[in-house]
Structure formats: C-alpha cells, structure tokens
XYZ file of C-alpha atoms in Angstrom:
239
model
C 14.493 27.043 -11.042
C 17.806 26.840 -12.922
C 19.198 28.042 -16.246
C 18.132 27.351 -19.782
C 20.096 24.136 -19.834
C 18.890 22.851 -16.546
C 15.433 23.594 -15.272
C 13.390 22.271 -12.369
C 9.716 23.046 -12.067
C 7.407 22.074 -9.187
C 3.662 22.617 -8.765
C 1.591 22.056 -5.595
C -2.158 22.091 -6.066
C -5.371 21.691 -4.144
C -8.934 21.932 -5.624
C -11.911 21.186 -3.397
C -14.795 19.082 -4.498
C -16.942 22.289 -4.820
C -14.458 24.068 -7.043
C -16.242 24.283 -10.396
C -14.656 26.642 -12.964
C -14.465 25.135 -16.378
C -12.642 28.271 -17.719
C -9.742 28.366 -15.171
C -7.636 25.631 -16.677
C -5.064 25.442 -13.883
C -2.514 22.553 -13.662
C -4.420 19.246 -13.000
C -4.262 15.573 -13.824
C -6.129 14.097 -16.860
C -8.865 12.437 -14.809
C -12.292 14.055 -14.313
C -14.388 14.745 -11.190
C -17.886 15.904 -11.977
C -16.855 16.402 -15.619
C -13.893 18.804 -14.628
C -10.221 18.183 -14.486
C -9.558 20.763 -11.794
C -11.937 19.590 -9.089
C -11.627 17.422 -6.008
C -7.858 16.948 -6.455
C -4.831 17.392 -4.296
C -1.254 16.677 -5.441
C 2.136 17.780 -6.578
C 4.259 17.389 -9.696
C 7.966 17.858 -10.593
C 9.458 18.290 -14.037
C 13.236 18.401 -14.766
C 14.851 19.368 -18.032
C 18.572 18.889 -18.665
C 20.867 19.685 -21.678
C 24.438 18.524 -21.783
C 27.088 21.206 -22.086
C 28.023 20.122 -25.563
C 24.295 20.334 -26.651
C 24.442 16.646 -27.671
C 21.604 15.284 -25.434
C 18.368 16.501 -23.883
C 16.699 14.718 -21.025
C 13.230 15.456 -19.629
C 11.631 13.611 -16.576
C 8.494 14.279 -14.843
C 6.423 12.782 -12.004
C 2.910 13.539 -10.698
C 1.238 12.303 -7.510
C -2.301 13.134 -6.560
C -5.479 12.025 -4.786
C -9.071 13.257 -4.120
C -9.387 15.037 -0.842
C -13.216 14.881 -0.768
C -15.074 12.293 1.204
C -14.277 10.350 4.329
C -13.289 7.019 2.764
C -9.618 6.421 1.940
C -8.854 7.657 -1.609
C -6.535 6.197 -4.138
C -3.076 7.709 -4.526
C -2.351 8.008 -8.195
C 0.898 8.461 -10.053
C 2.145 9.299 -13.510
C 5.792 9.423 -14.444
C 7.882 9.573 -17.701
C 11.416 10.058 -18.940
C 12.518 11.072 -22.428
C 15.980 11.134 -23.947
C 16.602 13.051 -27.247
C 19.765 13.283 -29.265
C 20.432 16.802 -30.628
C 23.691 16.630 -32.585
C 22.920 13.931 -35.151
C 22.945 15.594 -38.626
C 19.533 15.987 -40.114
C 17.901 13.387 -37.830
C 16.359 13.847 -34.399
C 16.007 10.447 -32.582
C 14.381 10.033 -29.197
C 13.162 7.335 -26.771
C 10.856 7.478 -23.758
C 9.306 5.440 -21.019
C 5.990 5.923 -19.139
C 4.420 4.513 -16.082
C 0.874 5.188 -14.790
C -0.560 3.789 -11.559
C -4.130 4.390 -10.484
C -3.423 3.445 -6.877
C -0.072 3.107 -5.263
C -1.615 1.764 -2.099
C -2.407 -1.567 -3.698
C 0.143 -4.266 -4.172
C 0.041 -7.398 -6.409
C -2.052 -8.138 -9.391
C -5.036 -5.689 -10.120
C -7.892 -6.313 -12.432
C -7.840 -3.379 -14.874
C -6.426 -0.026 -15.843
C -9.066 1.371 -18.108
C -12.305 2.650 -16.468
C -13.370 4.803 -13.663
C -13.598 1.935 -11.221
C -10.103 0.512 -12.073
C -6.981 0.620 -9.980
C -4.412 -0.999 -12.298
C -1.209 0.211 -13.951
C 0.112 0.836 -17.410
C 3.647 0.905 -18.794
C 4.765 2.165 -22.160
C 7.968 2.301 -24.192
C 8.359 4.461 -27.347
C 10.742 5.676 -29.970
C 10.615 8.406 -32.585
C 12.937 9.469 -35.450
C 12.440 12.789 -37.169
C 14.144 13.842 -40.403
C 14.469 17.574 -40.873
C 16.668 18.651 -43.895
C 15.304 22.121 -43.608
C 12.472 24.356 -42.381
C 10.309 23.431 -45.387
C 10.433 19.588 -44.956
C 9.681 17.379 -41.900
C 9.414 13.566 -41.958
C 8.916 11.447 -38.848
C 8.274 7.798 -37.746
C 7.043 6.868 -34.356
C 6.415 3.542 -32.512
C 5.086 2.767 -29.085
C 4.410 -0.421 -27.126
C 2.261 -0.498 -23.951
C 1.209 -3.088 -21.360
C -1.677 -2.590 -19.046
C -3.770 -4.470 -16.469
C -6.833 -5.821 -18.202
C -9.879 -8.062 -17.365
C -9.937 -9.389 -20.946
C -6.852 -11.436 -20.777
C -6.403 -14.693 -18.694
C -2.982 -13.550 -17.377
C -4.395 -10.129 -16.493
C -2.278 -8.091 -18.882
C -3.028 -6.706 -22.353
C -0.345 -5.459 -24.756
C -0.852 -2.971 -27.508
C 1.181 -1.212 -30.075
C 1.053 1.986 -32.191
C 2.937 3.116 -35.188
C 2.732 6.414 -37.162
C 4.371 7.964 -40.166
C 3.948 11.726 -40.759
C 5.169 14.317 -43.276
C 5.193 18.055 -43.667
C 6.068 20.132 -46.687
C 6.021 23.932 -47.012
C 6.767 24.780 -50.735
C 6.029 28.485 -50.065
C 5.686 30.190 -46.730
C 1.862 30.629 -46.725
C 1.189 26.996 -47.855
C 1.453 24.000 -45.475
C 0.877 20.352 -46.761
C 0.592 17.501 -44.218
C 0.035 13.731 -44.395
C -0.071 10.999 -41.803
C -0.600 7.268 -41.776
C -1.331 5.535 -38.430
C -1.719 1.933 -37.210
C -2.954 0.713 -33.824
C -3.397 -2.822 -32.462
C -5.230 -2.819 -29.139
C -4.422 -6.455 -28.305
C -1.352 -8.029 -29.742
C -2.373 -11.464 -28.398
C -5.777 -11.490 -30.049
C -5.499 -12.589 -33.661
C -9.277 -12.266 -34.128
C -9.240 -8.470 -33.573
C -7.907 -6.524 -36.575
C -5.786 -3.494 -36.062
C -7.115 -0.076 -36.946
C -5.481 1.924 -39.686
C -6.039 5.473 -40.986
C -4.616 7.957 -43.490
C -4.948 11.720 -43.160
C -3.982 14.606 -45.445
C -4.486 18.347 -45.026
C -3.811 21.591 -46.915
C -3.591 24.911 -45.088
C -3.107 28.421 -46.479
C -2.408 31.596 -44.343
C -2.410 35.098 -45.663
C -0.499 38.186 -44.345
C -3.902 39.836 -43.701
C -4.729 37.285 -40.951
C -6.979 34.924 -42.849
C -6.457 31.223 -43.062
C -8.178 28.279 -44.630
C -7.566 24.549 -43.938
C -9.008 21.452 -45.672
C -8.533 18.044 -43.960
C -9.434 14.536 -45.323
C -9.253 11.435 -43.227
C -9.883 7.863 -44.441
C -10.207 4.804 -42.189
C -8.564 1.889 -43.937
C -10.680 -0.588 -41.877
C -13.680 -2.547 -43.284
C -15.952 -0.815 -43.962
C -13.893 2.208 -44.868
C -14.956 5.708 -43.606
C -14.306 9.068 -45.178
C -14.245 12.327 -43.153
C -13.871 15.813 -44.726
C -13.518 19.083 -42.801
C -13.059 22.641 -43.954
C -11.988 25.417 -41.602
C -11.938 29.209 -42.316
C -10.396 31.633 -39.820
C -10.060 35.356 -39.791
C -8.456 37.878 -37.459
C -9.850 41.448 -37.237
C-alpha cells in the first residue's frame, strides 16, 4: 500500500506441519521445522518504508510474529523487529543506524537461560551503524560496526555481549571488471579475555563479457592462529 515514498506491506502466512515443499520459497521466518523454513508456521509480518518529502531521510521498520500451529502443547510466540534510519542528502557519504530485537518466546517474562539453540527461549538485542563512501559508480567504500547482547548460559549474569566490525571496498576500473576487498573482525564474547576474536581478509576479481560469460576468483584468509587459506574459482555462461 502507498506511494513510492511511503509504503506499507503486510503478509499473513500459515504452513501446516505436513507442508513440505523445499522449492516453494514463500515468506517464512529463519527458523527450521523438519529442515524447512516454510513448514509448521503461522504468523504475520508488517514492513513500513518512509522517505521524507525533501529526500533527506529514509526510514524502514518491520515486525514479525509467528508460532508453530502443530501439536497440542502450547507453542512459543516468537518475534523479530528492526528499525533503520538512513541519511540520503549527505554529499558522497551514506550513513545509517539500526536497532534489532529478537525474542524466541514472548509468553515468558524475566531472565531466560539462552538465545542460541533450538531449545532456547531467550532474546537478543543489537545496535549497528554503517557509513558508505560513494564518490561515483566505479568506487564504493564502507565501514560497518554492530554490537549485540543476548541471553546466554555461559555468563554468570546470564548475558553475553559480542561485537562485529567490517571494512569493504569495491572498484570498477572498466565496466566488465569488478575488484572487491573486505576485512572483518568478530568478538563473540567481549567479557572473555581468554577467547581471541576472529579476523579474516577477502579479495575477489570478477570479469563479465557482453556474450553472457563471467569468471570470478575469490581468495579468503583467516588471520587467526593457525591461519587458513581458501581459494574459489567460478565460471558461468548463459546460452
């Protein structure tokens, strides 16, 4: 519903426990039932997009509630929600911030043991920021950071805090050639000094021809100890 500057989208869904179609790919939550996303799930989601009249700001908010209809026992009511604000009129730079909240069972109050795992009913909150530098179509640079707190059994206070950071760059010296690089850092537990953060660096080269053929080479190195090296080559053609 709405115009290009203001849009509201809603989805109602119901998939029975016997609905098993791995090729359908309808709207569904990220959790799995019997190895499938769209199975044994009932819920609704809303997404709202808003651009100010002066094209200075863009806001996106979305919520999703769902449960599993199969079985006689009471099922958990799950929730995912996020909001993102992006500045559009800053010269050459595109900054944005966002917040997220995930809850695996809205029926439960008070402290809960964990968020990760199929038998957990905890919650997770995240706060992130991103700055992209785009002087032209041929160059793109970006820096991103995110902090998250989640219920965890591994901490005495019942909460684990983690952080992520990423630097990425893109350069297209000519139209068919695409060069990309990325450096990532992830600390799964900011309170645990004995656990080292993971670090990685990635670079890729891609070439696409007008005839429909493309080739892409990707190299990834884990900067942890011991280091790991991964190389992948892809060749694609369209007839």
